[in-house]
Each structure stands twice: as C-alpha cells, then as structure tokens.
XYZ file of C-alpha atoms in Angstrom:
491
model
C 92.614 143.152 121.666
C 95.142 142.135 119.010
C 94.107 142.550 115.370
C 95.165 140.173 112.587
C 94.156 141.085 109.024
C 94.962 138.362 106.483
C 94.636 138.729 102.718
C 94.943 135.769 100.359
C 95.737 137.030 96.880
C 93.428 135.995 94.011
C 91.328 133.591 96.132
C 87.924 132.644 94.710
C 85.074 132.763 97.180
C 83.704 129.356 96.186
C 87.037 127.558 96.751
C 86.349 126.682 100.367
C 85.274 123.237 101.483
C 83.098 125.025 104.055
C 81.312 126.647 101.105
C 80.640 123.233 99.551
C 83.356 123.080 96.909
C 83.394 119.601 95.436
C 87.182 119.274 95.150
C 89.390 121.697 97.076
C 89.974 121.145 100.798
C 90.545 124.024 103.258
C 90.327 122.539 106.792
C 91.963 125.481 108.584
C 89.842 128.157 106.956
C 86.849 125.916 107.659
C 87.917 125.775 111.316
C 88.114 129.552 111.521
C 84.662 129.820 109.932
C 83.210 127.335 112.439
C 84.703 129.390 115.267
C 83.820 132.738 113.778
C 81.449 134.123 111.137
C 81.607 133.232 107.445
C 80.225 135.798 105.019
C 79.042 133.592 102.165
C 78.385 136.418 99.695
C 81.400 138.636 100.258
C 82.766 140.676 97.349
C 85.819 142.658 96.320
C 85.107 146.070 94.830
C 87.739 146.187 92.080
C 90.488 144.311 90.251
C 93.401 143.811 89.820
C 95.493 143.939 93.022
C 96.119 147.681 93.454
C 92.500 148.762 92.886
C 91.092 145.866 94.915
C 93.338 146.664 97.861
C 92.669 150.411 97.665
C 88.972 149.697 98.257
C 89.788 147.292 101.104
C 92.231 149.621 102.839
C 90.229 152.867 102.524
C 86.661 151.554 102.752
C 85.904 153.453 99.527
C 84.484 152.416 96.180
C 86.706 152.884 93.142
C 84.539 155.741 91.913
C 85.726 157.663 94.996
C 89.282 156.465 95.667
C 90.042 156.512 91.890
C 92.741 153.837 92.021
C 91.922 152.353 88.630
C 95.064 150.309 87.872
C 98.193 148.837 89.373
C 100.260 151.995 89.648
C 97.486 154.574 89.994
C 98.560 156.695 92.991
C 96.452 156.479 96.125
C 95.520 160.056 97.014
C 97.405 160.995 100.175
C 94.384 162.799 101.616
C 92.498 159.553 102.177
C 92.326 157.831 105.524
C 93.028 154.109 105.720
C 92.892 151.233 108.179
C 96.596 151.460 109.087
C 96.314 155.158 109.956
C 93.206 154.344 111.968
C 95.173 151.697 113.839
C 97.821 154.266 114.710
C 95.186 156.636 116.056
C 94.001 153.802 118.265
C 97.491 153.339 119.704
C 98.722 150.388 117.631
C 101.880 150.147 115.520
C 100.385 148.542 112.364
C 102.884 145.993 111.059
C 102.987 144.522 107.553
C 104.215 141.118 106.420
C 104.185 141.003 102.624
C 102.917 143.831 100.453
C 100.009 146.224 99.884
C 100.500 147.269 96.214
C 99.634 150.930 96.798
C 101.432 153.472 94.609
C 102.536 156.560 96.526
C 100.893 159.947 95.995
C 103.627 161.685 93.923
C 102.666 165.063 95.402
C 104.068 163.888 98.741
C 107.530 163.170 97.265
C 110.052 165.995 96.838
C 112.915 163.972 95.358
C 112.302 163.073 91.680
C 114.727 160.147 92.073
C 112.771 158.609 94.956
C 112.403 154.889 94.078
C 108.785 154.931 95.235
C 107.949 156.874 92.080
C 109.017 153.893 89.969
C 106.796 151.134 91.341
C 103.209 150.271 92.158
C 104.381 148.026 94.995
C 104.368 150.797 97.568
C 103.453 150.361 101.221
C 100.136 151.741 102.448
C 100.768 154.826 104.640
C 100.649 153.909 108.309
C 102.243 150.447 108.085
C 105.663 149.452 109.361
C 107.205 146.895 106.995
C 108.403 143.942 109.094
C 108.737 141.560 106.108
C 109.129 143.134 102.669
C 107.906 140.824 99.907
C 107.893 143.369 97.106
C 110.223 143.667 94.142
C 112.518 140.671 93.773
C 111.518 139.089 97.119
C 115.038 139.579 98.481
C 114.248 138.256 102.007
C 112.785 135.073 100.524
C 115.860 134.580 98.334
C 118.176 135.086 101.292
C 116.212 132.552 103.340
C 116.371 129.961 100.544
C 120.116 130.508 100.188
C 120.477 129.943 103.943
C 118.698 126.613 103.458
C 121.295 125.528 100.923
C 119.727 126.457 97.597
C 122.705 127.637 95.564
C 120.995 128.275 92.221
C 117.742 130.199 92.241
C 115.921 131.420 89.117
C 116.120 135.113 88.306
C 112.872 137.049 88.574
C 109.982 136.632 90.962
C 107.847 134.623 88.532
C 110.436 131.891 87.882
C 111.384 131.845 91.574
C 107.784 131.124 92.572
C 107.149 128.776 89.652
C 110.026 126.616 90.890
C 108.266 126.054 94.242
C 106.907 122.749 92.994
C 110.514 121.501 92.996
C 110.993 122.447 96.658
C 109.288 120.970 99.738
C 106.164 122.820 100.813
C 107.820 124.034 104.019
C 110.223 126.017 101.798
C 107.465 128.000 100.084
C 106.838 131.737 100.154
C 103.726 131.080 102.286
C 105.749 129.045 104.793
C 108.391 131.789 104.955
C 105.839 134.495 105.687
C 104.200 132.303 108.341
C 107.556 131.593 109.989
C 108.356 135.293 110.215
C 104.911 136.292 111.480
C 104.761 133.512 114.080
C 108.186 134.467 115.448
C 107.176 138.123 115.609
C 103.937 137.339 117.465
C 105.813 135.506 120.216
C 107.963 138.619 120.788
C 105.069 141.033 121.359
C 104.339 142.279 124.869
C 101.710 144.870 123.949
C 98.472 144.618 121.906
C 99.404 144.434 118.239
C 97.915 144.960 114.776
C 99.448 142.840 112.006
C 98.551 142.560 108.332
C 99.669 139.282 106.757
C 99.471 139.657 102.988
C 99.948 136.175 101.487
C 100.756 135.976 97.779
C 99.129 132.613 97.128
C 97.031 131.444 95.340
C 98.156 134.187 92.924
C 99.989 132.865 89.808
C 102.333 131.521 88.653
C 100.174 128.390 88.747
C 102.712 126.257 90.574
C 101.872 124.752 93.956
C 104.661 124.000 96.402
C 106.057 120.507 96.888
C 103.492 117.771 97.486
C 100.649 120.241 96.950
C 101.550 120.327 93.241
C 100.273 116.742 92.955
C 97.499 116.912 95.561
C 94.770 117.366 92.961
C 94.500 115.578 89.652
C 94.462 117.512 86.416
C 90.863 116.472 85.734
C 88.914 119.702 85.463
C 86.296 119.890 88.220
C 83.977 121.605 88.037
C 84.015 122.188 84.277
C 84.594 125.846 83.344
C 81.623 127.945 82.275
C 81.725 128.184 78.480
C 80.881 131.602 76.978
C 77.869 131.891 74.709
C 78.247 132.710 71.027
C 76.666 136.144 71.435
C 78.674 138.117 74.010
C 79.211 141.798 74.734
C 82.028 143.436 72.692
C 84.070 143.799 75.880
C 83.851 140.047 76.476
C 84.746 139.403 72.844
C 87.824 141.642 73.136
C 88.854 139.946 76.405
C 88.619 136.523 74.751
C 90.708 137.700 71.798
C 93.317 139.234 74.067
C 93.501 136.047 76.161
C 93.881 133.874 73.068
C 96.684 136.057 71.736
C 98.529 136.181 75.054
C 98.326 132.524 76.090
C 96.234 130.099 74.026
C 94.466 127.619 76.305
C 93.447 124.028 75.666
C 91.565 121.745 78.005
C 94.761 120.020 79.161
C 96.634 123.182 80.138
C 93.487 124.598 81.745
C 93.012 121.474 83.859
C 96.663 121.535 84.934
C 96.421 125.174 85.992
C 93.260 124.390 87.921
C 94.987 121.552 89.789
C 97.860 123.897 90.683
C 95.450 126.632 91.775
C 93.668 124.222 94.103
C 97.038 123.035 95.382
C 98.129 126.598 96.166
C 94.889 127.126 98.084
C 95.404 124.015 100.195
C 99.068 124.911 100.777
C 98.318 128.406 102.080
C 95.470 126.912 104.134
C 98.006 124.613 105.812
C 100.124 127.637 106.677
C 97.101 129.290 108.276
C 96.738 126.206 110.466
C 100.311 126.758 111.626
C 99.418 130.379 112.320
C 96.391 129.412 114.440
C 98.697 127.126 116.458
C 101.204 129.956 116.878
C 98.485 132.216 118.252
C 97.506 129.544 120.780
C 101.120 128.940 121.762
C 101.550 132.670 122.363
C 98.392 132.678 124.490
C 96.533 135.124 122.259
C 94.023 133.008 120.290
C 91.197 134.385 122.428
C 92.621 137.909 122.455
C 92.889 138.370 118.686
C 90.342 139.658 116.192
C 91.036 137.732 112.963
C 89.809 138.864 109.548
C 90.494 136.773 106.418
C 89.637 138.000 102.938
C 91.178 138.509 99.471
C 91.894 141.398 97.142
C 89.947 139.776 94.255
C 89.059 136.400 92.780
C 90.109 134.316 89.762
C 88.285 133.357 86.543
C 90.002 129.944 86.312
C 88.688 129.345 82.794
C 85.116 130.459 83.442
C 83.691 132.424 80.512
C 86.853 131.460 78.606
C 89.164 133.626 80.720
C 91.963 133.368 83.261
C 93.033 135.848 85.910
C 90.870 138.665 87.255
C 89.046 141.148 85.110
C 85.785 142.439 83.762
C 82.361 142.066 85.304
C 82.151 138.361 86.148
C 81.228 137.032 89.550
C 84.300 134.768 89.687
C 86.692 137.729 89.725
C 84.994 139.476 92.664
C 83.382 136.854 94.897
C 85.979 136.246 97.632
C 86.244 134.697 101.103
C 85.113 136.713 104.092
C 85.707 135.153 107.523
C 85.863 137.052 110.814
C 86.505 135.698 114.290
C 85.826 138.140 117.104
C 86.548 136.317 120.394
C 84.581 138.964 122.300
C 81.372 137.909 120.538
C 81.103 134.106 120.836
C 77.333 134.215 120.342
C 77.938 134.745 116.623
C 80.477 131.951 116.205
C 79.552 129.338 113.634
C 77.186 131.697 111.851
C 76.966 131.882 108.048
C 75.779 135.293 106.824
C 74.153 135.285 103.399
C 73.541 139.022 103.135
C 75.727 140.837 100.598
C 78.929 142.074 102.231
C 81.849 143.911 100.661
C 85.523 144.574 101.282
C 84.709 148.242 101.884
C 83.040 147.000 105.092
C 86.385 145.938 106.609
C 87.665 149.422 107.503
C 84.425 150.461 109.283
C 84.500 147.136 111.152
C 88.068 147.752 112.290
C 87.312 151.336 113.298
C 84.549 150.097 115.582
C 86.887 147.462 117.001
C 89.446 150.212 117.635
C 86.824 152.357 119.369
C 87.130 155.056 116.705
C 84.456 156.955 114.757
C 83.988 155.653 111.220
C 85.472 158.200 108.774
C 83.024 160.040 106.576
C 84.870 158.835 103.475
C 83.835 155.200 104.044
C 81.354 153.687 101.607
C 81.139 150.470 103.610
C 79.348 149.660 106.833
C 80.541 147.849 109.937
C 79.976 144.101 110.175
C 79.835 144.251 113.981
C 76.105 143.486 114.258
C 76.550 140.330 112.190
C 79.467 139.285 114.411
C 77.279 139.715 117.477
C 74.554 137.478 116.026
C 72.251 140.384 115.177
C 70.855 141.832 111.948
C 71.955 145.366 110.970
C 69.310 147.950 110.201
C 68.531 148.511 106.506
C 71.401 146.467 105.099
C 72.267 146.554 101.384
C 70.336 144.341 98.972
C 73.034 144.123 96.296
C 76.791 143.842 95.882
C 78.759 146.324 93.775
C 82.082 146.354 92.016
C 83.920 148.223 89.267
C 86.570 147.540 86.628
C 88.647 150.003 84.611
C 90.905 149.045 81.714
C 92.242 152.413 80.515
C 95.788 151.355 81.390
C 95.727 148.800 78.555
C 95.081 151.460 75.940
C 97.454 153.955 77.498
C 100.198 151.310 77.501
C 99.553 150.728 73.811
C 99.927 154.429 73.086
C 96.324 154.806 71.984
C 95.887 157.912 74.145
C 98.491 160.574 74.855
C 96.276 163.105 76.641
C 95.944 162.368 80.390
C 92.727 164.420 80.465
C 91.142 162.595 77.540
C 87.586 162.045 78.757
C 87.070 159.106 76.449
C 89.240 157.127 78.825
C 86.320 157.192 81.255
C 84.397 155.091 78.747
C 86.833 152.260 79.424
C 85.132 151.283 82.638
C 82.197 149.339 83.962
C 80.201 149.052 87.160
C 78.193 146.053 88.378
C 75.118 145.801 90.548
C 74.442 142.202 91.577
C 71.208 141.372 93.405
C 69.636 138.061 94.412
C 67.919 137.813 91.059
C 69.940 139.714 88.471
C 73.260 141.288 87.577
C 73.321 144.652 85.803
C 76.535 145.788 84.115
C 76.810 149.423 83.005
C 79.671 150.305 80.658
C 81.174 153.768 80.401
C 80.340 153.952 76.696
C 76.595 153.658 77.419
C 76.169 149.961 76.616
C 75.043 147.440 79.212
C 74.441 143.780 80.011
C 71.738 142.420 82.263
C 71.717 138.774 83.363
C 68.889 136.706 84.838
C 70.456 134.831 87.769
C 67.288 132.929 88.612
C 66.986 131.275 85.212
C 70.744 130.944 84.809
C 73.218 131.600 87.671
C 76.153 131.366 85.235
C 75.680 134.917 83.897
C 74.894 133.824 80.323
C 71.146 134.441 79.982
C 70.281 138.078 79.399
C 67.150 139.893 80.524
C 65.438 141.415 77.519
C 62.399 142.989 79.220
C 63.105 146.777 79.197
C 61.005 147.318 82.327
C 63.149 144.908 84.352
C 66.349 146.429 83.017
C 65.143 149.948 83.820
C 64.597 149.106 87.494
C 68.152 147.820 87.796
C 69.586 150.793 85.934
C 67.766 153.099 88.338
C 69.178 151.159 91.304
C 72.663 151.609 89.855
C 72.122 155.366 89.504
C 70.803 155.610 93.066
C 73.821 153.678 94.356
C 76.237 156.003 92.602
C 74.336 159.087 93.778
C 74.391 157.959 97.401
C 78.099 157.163 97.396
C 79.566 160.120 95.530
C 82.548 161.521 97.479
C 81.387 162.847 100.847
C 84.708 163.863 102.388
C 83.542 167.371 103.297
C 79.811 167.218 102.659
C 79.061 166.505 106.316
C 80.524 169.854 107.394
C 79.377 173.462 107.405
C 81.382 176.470 108.542
C 79.291 178.808 110.680
C 79.366 180.908 113.811
C 80.720 178.709 116.550
C 82.984 176.658 114.293
C 82.683 173.571 112.140
C 79.496 171.625 112.725
C 77.725 168.589 111.468
C 75.033 168.685 108.845
C 72.294 169.323 109.983
C 74.371 171.897 111.815
C 74.541 172.205 115.551
C 77.464 174.437 116.559
C 77.526 172.963 120.033
C 77.867 169.407 118.708
C 81.513 168.358 118.213
C 82.413 167.142 114.757
C 83.747 163.583 114.759
C 85.601 163.251 111.482
C 89.012 161.757 110.879
C 90.055 164.480 108.446
C 89.617 167.027 111.252
C 90.998 164.797 114.007
C 94.283 164.403 112.166
C-alpha cells in the first residue's frame, strides 16, 4: 500500500463546500471525501506552523513534545511518522517543508546551517523537493519558463502569483514534481506533500485571484466589548501591525478563498496522476492542515490564541482497503495527534507509547471505536513574543510558562485555561461564536476538572510503561515473559 500524506497550510476546516460553506468551492476535496471518510470536527493541537506540525508528526500534545514556537527544537528522542515509515520498509519522501527545528544536541558543528533556521526537515524524510528558505527550485523553474525578473524574498515572490497564470503557481510546481515522481516509482512508496497554500501572502494565483468577489461572506465574528486581557492584547497588537478596514478584510478573504480553490484544483490533478500511474486504489490518502486561519473573526487575522477558527481544520482519509466506510462523515472529535497512530496501524507497526492520539482505523472501517474522546484539545504558547522583545533574559524563567493556554472544547462548551490562572468559559449552545461566557461556577468547575484529568492522563509516558526486573524489561503490569513492544526499545 502506498501512503500519501498531504498538508494544506493554514486551511480552515469550514472552508470546504462539502462542509456546507456558502461561498468557497472545493470539488476535488469534496470528491475525496465522498470516496473516503470526512472528519467534520477535526482539530490541530497547536499553532503556528512549527508547533502544529510537531503535534501532527509525533502524535503528541504540545505539553509533551514542547515545541512551543517556530524555532523551538524538536527533541531528537521522539519518534515520528517518517521514522515509523522507515521501520516499515518505506523511504519517506518529502515535497515541500516540515518546519521542524533540529535538536541542537545532535549537531557537532557550531556552523551547521540547520542551527540557524526553523525550516528544518523532520528526521526520517528524504527531501525530494525543497521548498524552504528562498524557494530556490521554484525560482529556477520560473526562470526556465521565461520569467526574467522575479521579486526578491519569498513573500513578494508568492504575492506576485496573481500576475502569473495559475499553472505557474507554487502549488502547480509542487504537483508537477510529485506527479512525475509517482510515475517513476516501482515499489510501494510513502510521500508527504506539504502545500504552502492557502498560507499568506493573501494573493491567489492567476484567475483564482478574481474568482471570488471582495464582498465579505460570511461576515466576520465581531468581538464583544468585554474580552479577556489576552484577546485585548491580541487586538492591540494586530491593530499596530496592520490596521484592518472592511475593504481590506474583504479583499484578503476573497484571496484566501481563491488560494483554497487553486490548491484544490491541483489536488484534482494529483488524483488524476494517481489514476494514470495505476495506484489510485493502492494508495492510502490523508489530507489535513497544520492549523487554521482567523480570517477576521474576533477581529484577528492569522492563527493564534484559543479560537476555534485557528484550530478547526480539514480531516479527510481515503483507505481503499476499507470501502465500506467510504462516503462517511464522522462527527466525533478527532485530532491531528491521531494521524501518527493511524499510520502506524497502516504500516503494521505497534503504536509508540509516546502517542497521545488514537488510531482512526475503526472509523475508516465504518465502525465506532471503544470509549472515544468527548472533547477536542489544543494549546497555544506566546513566550517567543516576549523573548523577542527582550522582556526575559533568563531561559529558565518560570514566568514564561504563564504565557500559555490550553483549550478543552466539548459539544456544549469551550473552557480556556491560561497559565497565569485566569480562564474563559464559553456556552456553545447559546452562542456558537465563542462570545457568551458561562458564569455558573458549578458548570465551570466541571470543565476545569475535565481539563485537569486530560492533562493528568496525557503527561509524558515515554518510559512509564516499563519496569526493569528479573528477566528483563517488561510491560506494566509486568510480565517478564511478555515481550515489550515499544519503539524506543525497537530502535
């Protein structure tokens, strides 16, 4: 079985026509959902890119992997889905980027360039197409097409896509390279296609830049007058960085929708390439994102904080071995930490003890897993903003841990716990826009207890399942005769 893992950067979970969005059109993602399983309430576990991807790639919550910012090193002791693929006999191959900073303890040369960037490659992947740094392969391709004057810097290069035909976009380039590579494979393969779009700059390629009008639909969620101090600070920071009016917001929204439809078109080309190579029915396809996008909701752009819009993302899986589940829409809460356990089961490997997620295999087979979660969880840490401003010069300053939050989102409520002891609690039945707070202490207490239980159950368990005793390492409860199945030992 081939494995194709696709990430779409900064893709909101509600921006699918299959999910009922009133404006944006995504026919090729809709097609995959109709021929696979769509997870309607699928969530990222962190933002921005580096933290969100660390959770996806390791199957671990941020409180355990501790990648709290773009540039926080990913601890080299952790397993990940690329290393798992290698253990299963694949050569995991990357098109794009993974945004994982290297563990500096694994580098002996202080001049190693990997120590100067957060755009590192996740251990275990071979880089077939490198879209990090200045996007040199993309520039070379555009030059070969006759473009003799390209803007300096990645941002301007991508912003100028609206002046080029859509088939000359970064998404088209990645699709071209991946499709050509697929046709050359003679053995089962594992590829990770990491598409940049619909990540900013808000500039859709070619005709997609005019596909949607600049009339804002749906209207952004307006923040209430009385908001948490964190929200107030985020609004002030956004206003200082890039003041927004309704016109500029609507234009950005039209470009965001255009970028979504443009990358969706490229996925249609990819589906056709899989068929042409004769491997559509031999390939497990997983489509998700690293995080979402505020798109003006609650007065904010980008991805940050505790809001649903920054963490609700697409989750679509097509397993051709399990056609009974095709066309299913799962409304249970699922999370990006579930992807690594799902892949491990597909690889025929034991799920590593580090994983906080659970396999989605039962859902794919049309069944219901036993004792599934009743809430989604995510975390956000903003210590890097204060460190960058020079507010803290002690790397062990414990007050930095106050600059964090964790969210527990159930069917009925969303509880946000801040590291400084404050909290928010929103009634999602009365108001699904996260603006009406629950004031009944008894209701808040129940949610706070659920948050504590969640954290207690998922505290790092790397070695807690082992005991050394006569006869060797055993499981807990210990049986010396029972072999230990744990990736840390297997490697």
